[in-house]
PDB file of C-alpha atoms in Angstrom:
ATOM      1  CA  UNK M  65      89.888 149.861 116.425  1.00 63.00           C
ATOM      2  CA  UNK M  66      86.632 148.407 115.739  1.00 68.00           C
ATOM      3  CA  UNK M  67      83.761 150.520 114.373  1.00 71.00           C
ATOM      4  CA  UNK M  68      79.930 150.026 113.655  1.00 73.00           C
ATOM      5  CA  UNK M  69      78.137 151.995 111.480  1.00 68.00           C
ATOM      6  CA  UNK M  70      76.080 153.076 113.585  1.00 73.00           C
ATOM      7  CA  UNK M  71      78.984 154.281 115.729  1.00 74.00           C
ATOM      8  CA  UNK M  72      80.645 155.993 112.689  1.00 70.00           C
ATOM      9  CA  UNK M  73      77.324 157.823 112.682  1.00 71.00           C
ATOM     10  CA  UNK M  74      77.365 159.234 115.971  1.00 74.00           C
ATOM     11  CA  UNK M  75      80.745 160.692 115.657  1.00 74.00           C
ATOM     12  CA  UNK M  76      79.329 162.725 112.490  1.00 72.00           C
ATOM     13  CA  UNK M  77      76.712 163.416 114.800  1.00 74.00           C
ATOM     14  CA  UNK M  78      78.469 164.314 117.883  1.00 75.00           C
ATOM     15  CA  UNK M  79      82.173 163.536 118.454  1.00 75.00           C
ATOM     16  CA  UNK M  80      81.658 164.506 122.236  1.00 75.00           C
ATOM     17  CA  UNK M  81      79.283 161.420 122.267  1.00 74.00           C
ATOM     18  CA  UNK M  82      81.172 159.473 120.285  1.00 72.00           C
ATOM     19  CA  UNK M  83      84.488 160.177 122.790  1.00 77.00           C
ATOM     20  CA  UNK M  84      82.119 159.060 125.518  1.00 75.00           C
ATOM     21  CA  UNK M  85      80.825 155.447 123.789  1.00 72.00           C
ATOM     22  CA  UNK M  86      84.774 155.027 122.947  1.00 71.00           C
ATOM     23  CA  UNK M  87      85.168 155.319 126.953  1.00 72.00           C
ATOM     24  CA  UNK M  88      82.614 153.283 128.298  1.00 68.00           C
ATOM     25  CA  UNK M  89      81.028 156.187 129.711  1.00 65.00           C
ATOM     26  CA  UNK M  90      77.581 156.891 127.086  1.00 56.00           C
ATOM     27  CA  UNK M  91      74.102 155.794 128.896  1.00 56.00           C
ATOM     28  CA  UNK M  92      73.004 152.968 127.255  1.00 54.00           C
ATOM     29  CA  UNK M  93      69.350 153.989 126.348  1.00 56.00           C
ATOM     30  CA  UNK M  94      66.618 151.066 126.479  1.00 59.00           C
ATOM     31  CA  UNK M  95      63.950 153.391 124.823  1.00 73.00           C
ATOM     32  CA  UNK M  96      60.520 151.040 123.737  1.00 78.00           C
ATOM     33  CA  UNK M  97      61.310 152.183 120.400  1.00 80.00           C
ATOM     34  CA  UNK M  98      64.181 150.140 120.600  1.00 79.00           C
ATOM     35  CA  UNK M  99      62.994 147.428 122.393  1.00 83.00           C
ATOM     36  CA  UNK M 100      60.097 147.330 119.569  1.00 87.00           C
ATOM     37  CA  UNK M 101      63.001 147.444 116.719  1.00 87.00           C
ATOM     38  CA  UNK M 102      64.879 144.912 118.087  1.00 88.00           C
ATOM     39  CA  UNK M 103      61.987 142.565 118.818  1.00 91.00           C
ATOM     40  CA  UNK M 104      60.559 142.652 115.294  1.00 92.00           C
ATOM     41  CA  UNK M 105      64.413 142.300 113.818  1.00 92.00           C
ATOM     42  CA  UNK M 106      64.487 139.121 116.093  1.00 93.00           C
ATOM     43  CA  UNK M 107      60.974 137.650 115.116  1.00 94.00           C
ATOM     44  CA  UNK M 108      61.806 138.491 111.154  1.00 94.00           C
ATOM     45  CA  UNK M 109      65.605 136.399 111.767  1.00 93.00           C
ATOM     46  CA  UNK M 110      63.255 133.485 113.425  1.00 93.00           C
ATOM     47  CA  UNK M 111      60.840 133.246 110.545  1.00 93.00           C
ATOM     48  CA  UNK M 112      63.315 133.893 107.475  1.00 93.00           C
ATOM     49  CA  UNK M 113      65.000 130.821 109.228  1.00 91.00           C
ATOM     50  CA  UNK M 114      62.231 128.678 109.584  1.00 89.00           C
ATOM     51  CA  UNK M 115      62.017 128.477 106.124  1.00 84.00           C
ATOM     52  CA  UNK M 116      58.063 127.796 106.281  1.00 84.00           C
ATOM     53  CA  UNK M 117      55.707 129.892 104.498  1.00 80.00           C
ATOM     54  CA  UNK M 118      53.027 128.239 106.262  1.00 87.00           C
ATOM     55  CA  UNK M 119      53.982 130.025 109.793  1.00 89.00           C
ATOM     56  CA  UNK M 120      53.181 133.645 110.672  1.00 90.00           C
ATOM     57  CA  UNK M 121      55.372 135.984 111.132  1.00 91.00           C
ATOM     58  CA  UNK M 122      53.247 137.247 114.120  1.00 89.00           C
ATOM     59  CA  UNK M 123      53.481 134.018 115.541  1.00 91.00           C
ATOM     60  CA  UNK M 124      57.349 134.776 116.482  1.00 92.00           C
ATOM     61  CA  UNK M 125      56.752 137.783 118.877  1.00 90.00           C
ATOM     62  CA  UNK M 126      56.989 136.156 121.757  1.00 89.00           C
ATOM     63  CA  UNK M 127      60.021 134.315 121.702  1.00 91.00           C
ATOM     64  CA  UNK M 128      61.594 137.403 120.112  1.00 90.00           C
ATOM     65  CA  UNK M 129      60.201 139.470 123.106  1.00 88.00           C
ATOM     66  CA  UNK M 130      61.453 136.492 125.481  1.00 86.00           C
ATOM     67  CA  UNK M 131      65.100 137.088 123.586  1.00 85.00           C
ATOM     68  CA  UNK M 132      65.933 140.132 124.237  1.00 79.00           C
ATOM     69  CA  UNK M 133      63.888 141.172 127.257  1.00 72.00           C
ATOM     70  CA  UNK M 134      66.716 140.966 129.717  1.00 66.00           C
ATOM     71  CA  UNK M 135      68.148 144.281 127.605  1.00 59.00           C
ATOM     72  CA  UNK M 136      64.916 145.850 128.587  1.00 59.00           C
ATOM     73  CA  UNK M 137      63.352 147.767 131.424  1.00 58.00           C
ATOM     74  CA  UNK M 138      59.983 148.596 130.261  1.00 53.00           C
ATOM     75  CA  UNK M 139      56.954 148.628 131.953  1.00 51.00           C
ATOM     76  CA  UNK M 140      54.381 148.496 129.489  1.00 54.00           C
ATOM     77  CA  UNK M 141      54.756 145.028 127.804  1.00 64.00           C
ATOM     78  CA  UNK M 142      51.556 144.139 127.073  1.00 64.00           C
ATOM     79  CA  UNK M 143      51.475 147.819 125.069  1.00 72.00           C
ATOM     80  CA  UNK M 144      54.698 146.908 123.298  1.00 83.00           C
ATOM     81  CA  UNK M 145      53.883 143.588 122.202  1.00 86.00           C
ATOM     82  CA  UNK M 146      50.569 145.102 120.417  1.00 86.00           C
ATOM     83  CA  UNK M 147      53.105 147.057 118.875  1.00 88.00           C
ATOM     84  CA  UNK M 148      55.600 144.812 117.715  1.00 89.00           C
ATOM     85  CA  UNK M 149      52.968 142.652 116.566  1.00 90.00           C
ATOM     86  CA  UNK M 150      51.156 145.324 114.074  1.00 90.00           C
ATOM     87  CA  UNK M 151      54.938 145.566 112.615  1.00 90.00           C
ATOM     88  CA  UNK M 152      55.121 141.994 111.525  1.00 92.00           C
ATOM     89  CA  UNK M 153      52.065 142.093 110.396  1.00 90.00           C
ATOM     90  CA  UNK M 154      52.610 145.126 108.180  1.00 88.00           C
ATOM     91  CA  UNK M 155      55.905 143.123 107.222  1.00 89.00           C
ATOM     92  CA  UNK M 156      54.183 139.629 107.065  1.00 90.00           C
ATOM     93  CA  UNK M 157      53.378 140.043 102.795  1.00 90.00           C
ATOM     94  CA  UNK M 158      56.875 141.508 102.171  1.00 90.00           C
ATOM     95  CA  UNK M 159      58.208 138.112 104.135  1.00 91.00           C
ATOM     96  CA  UNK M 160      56.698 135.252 102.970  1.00 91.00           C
ATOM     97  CA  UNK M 161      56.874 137.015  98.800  1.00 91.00           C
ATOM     98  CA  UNK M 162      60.968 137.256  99.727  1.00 92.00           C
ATOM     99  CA  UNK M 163      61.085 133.407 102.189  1.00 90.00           C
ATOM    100  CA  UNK M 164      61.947 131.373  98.963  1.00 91.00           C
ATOM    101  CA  UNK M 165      64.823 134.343  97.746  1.00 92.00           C
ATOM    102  CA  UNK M 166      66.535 134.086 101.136  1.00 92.00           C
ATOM    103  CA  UNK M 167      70.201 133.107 101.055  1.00 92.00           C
ATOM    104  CA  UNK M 168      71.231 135.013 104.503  1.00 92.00           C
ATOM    105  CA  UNK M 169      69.575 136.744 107.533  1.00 92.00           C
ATOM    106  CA  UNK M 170      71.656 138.754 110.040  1.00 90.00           C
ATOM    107  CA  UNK M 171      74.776 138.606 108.342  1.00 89.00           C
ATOM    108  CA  UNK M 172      77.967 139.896 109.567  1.00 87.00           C
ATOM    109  CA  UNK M 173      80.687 141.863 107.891  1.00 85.00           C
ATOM    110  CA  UNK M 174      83.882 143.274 108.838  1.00 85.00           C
ATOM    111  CA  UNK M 175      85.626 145.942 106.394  1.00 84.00           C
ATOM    112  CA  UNK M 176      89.113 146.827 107.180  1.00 86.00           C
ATOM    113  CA  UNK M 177      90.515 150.169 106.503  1.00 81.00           C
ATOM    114  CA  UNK M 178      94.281 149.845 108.063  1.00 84.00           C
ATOM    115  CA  UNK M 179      93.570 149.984 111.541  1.00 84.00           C
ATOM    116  CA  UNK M 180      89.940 150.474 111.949  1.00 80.00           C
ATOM    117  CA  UNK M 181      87.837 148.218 110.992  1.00 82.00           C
ATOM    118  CA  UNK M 182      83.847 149.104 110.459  1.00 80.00           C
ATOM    119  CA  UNK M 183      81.285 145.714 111.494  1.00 81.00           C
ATOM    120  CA  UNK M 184      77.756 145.590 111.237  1.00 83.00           C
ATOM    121  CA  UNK M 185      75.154 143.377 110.225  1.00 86.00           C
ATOM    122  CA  UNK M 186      73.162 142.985 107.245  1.00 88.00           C
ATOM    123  CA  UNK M 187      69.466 142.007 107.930  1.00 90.00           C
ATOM    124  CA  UNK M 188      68.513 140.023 104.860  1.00 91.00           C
ATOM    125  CA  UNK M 189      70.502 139.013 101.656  1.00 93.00           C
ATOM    126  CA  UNK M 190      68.674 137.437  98.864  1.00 93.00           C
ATOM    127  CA  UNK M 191      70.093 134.695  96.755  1.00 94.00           C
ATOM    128  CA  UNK M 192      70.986 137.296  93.927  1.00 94.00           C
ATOM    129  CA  UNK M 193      72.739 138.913  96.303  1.00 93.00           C
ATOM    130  CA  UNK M 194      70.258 141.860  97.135  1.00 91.00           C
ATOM    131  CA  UNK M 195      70.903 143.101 100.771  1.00 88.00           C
ATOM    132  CA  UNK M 196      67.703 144.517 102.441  1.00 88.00           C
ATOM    133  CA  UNK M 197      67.605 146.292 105.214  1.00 85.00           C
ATOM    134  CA  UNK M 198      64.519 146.425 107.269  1.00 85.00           C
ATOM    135  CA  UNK M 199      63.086 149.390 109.475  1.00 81.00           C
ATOM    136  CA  UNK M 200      60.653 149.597 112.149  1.00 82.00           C
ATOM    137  CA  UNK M 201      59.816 153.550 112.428  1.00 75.00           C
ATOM    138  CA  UNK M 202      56.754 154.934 112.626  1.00 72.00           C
ATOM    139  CA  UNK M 203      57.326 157.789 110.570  1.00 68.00           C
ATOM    140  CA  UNK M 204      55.614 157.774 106.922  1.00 64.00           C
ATOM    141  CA  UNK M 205      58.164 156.461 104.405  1.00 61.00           C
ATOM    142  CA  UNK M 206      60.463 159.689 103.298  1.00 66.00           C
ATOM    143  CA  UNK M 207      63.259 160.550 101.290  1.00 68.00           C
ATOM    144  CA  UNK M 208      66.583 158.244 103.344  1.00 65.00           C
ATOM    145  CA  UNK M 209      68.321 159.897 105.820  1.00 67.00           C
ATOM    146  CA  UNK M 210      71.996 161.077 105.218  1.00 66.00           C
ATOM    147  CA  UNK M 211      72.419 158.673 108.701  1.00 63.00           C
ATOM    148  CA  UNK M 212      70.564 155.798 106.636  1.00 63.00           C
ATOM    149  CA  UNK M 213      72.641 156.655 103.018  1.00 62.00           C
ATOM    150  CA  UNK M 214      76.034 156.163 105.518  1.00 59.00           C
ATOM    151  CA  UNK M 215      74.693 152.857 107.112  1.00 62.00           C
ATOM    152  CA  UNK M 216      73.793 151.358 103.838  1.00 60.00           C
ATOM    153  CA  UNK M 217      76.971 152.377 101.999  1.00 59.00           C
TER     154      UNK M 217
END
């Protein structure tokens, strides 16, 4: 059985939910928050890529946006892409200080654990090996949720 993280938190979450995902039958929720998450993930990948600290990170949106949009059903797009774009921008100093430390971006693991096996993905990894993780909430930086601890672990 294969496992995400993000799965392994539901079932601490809700095991009823969990039982549903398993089954195929759990809505799949396209919530702008998501779309917005997703996006900026994307446009971050693109740039870390490109390799050229002369590009802006901003500059990425839409093809990000243009990348995922056939997940989405949203209806304010023009309101969304102001959004994703004030994200990278926020994350545009972070970038280019960690562009020439890249090794890695969107990296994906497999653990096995006899017969399940937990995937994921690991955003960034640095060439000393540092894994970063990047988030795209708007809530004010806080002590890590025990959901965020579990993914990181």
């Amino acid at each position: 059985m294969k496992i995400s993280a993000s799965s392994l938190n539901l079932f601490f979450r809700c095991p009823y939910a969990f039982s549903l995902k398993l089954e195929g039958k759990e809505p799949v929720g396209t919530s702008d928050a998501l779309y917005i998450g997703k996006a900026v993930h994307r446009a971050l990948e693109l740039f870390f890529k490109m390799q050229d600290e002369n590009v802006r990170l901003e500059d990425f949106t839409d093809q990000a946006m243009a990348e995922i949009e056939h997940d989405y059903n949203t209806a304010e797009k023009i309101n969304i892409k102001d959004k994703i774009q004030s994200k990278l921008v926020a994350y545009s100093e972070i970038a280019k200080s960690l562009l020439p430390e890249v090794a890695e971006t969107e990296s994906e693991f497999r653990i096995e654990f006899g017969e399940i096996e937990i995937h994921g993905f690991i955003d960034l990894i640095t060439k000393d090996h540092t894994i970063i993780d990047f988030k795209t909430t708007d809530n004010a930086p806080s002590k890590p949720s025990n959901d965020y601890i579990l993914q990181l672990s």
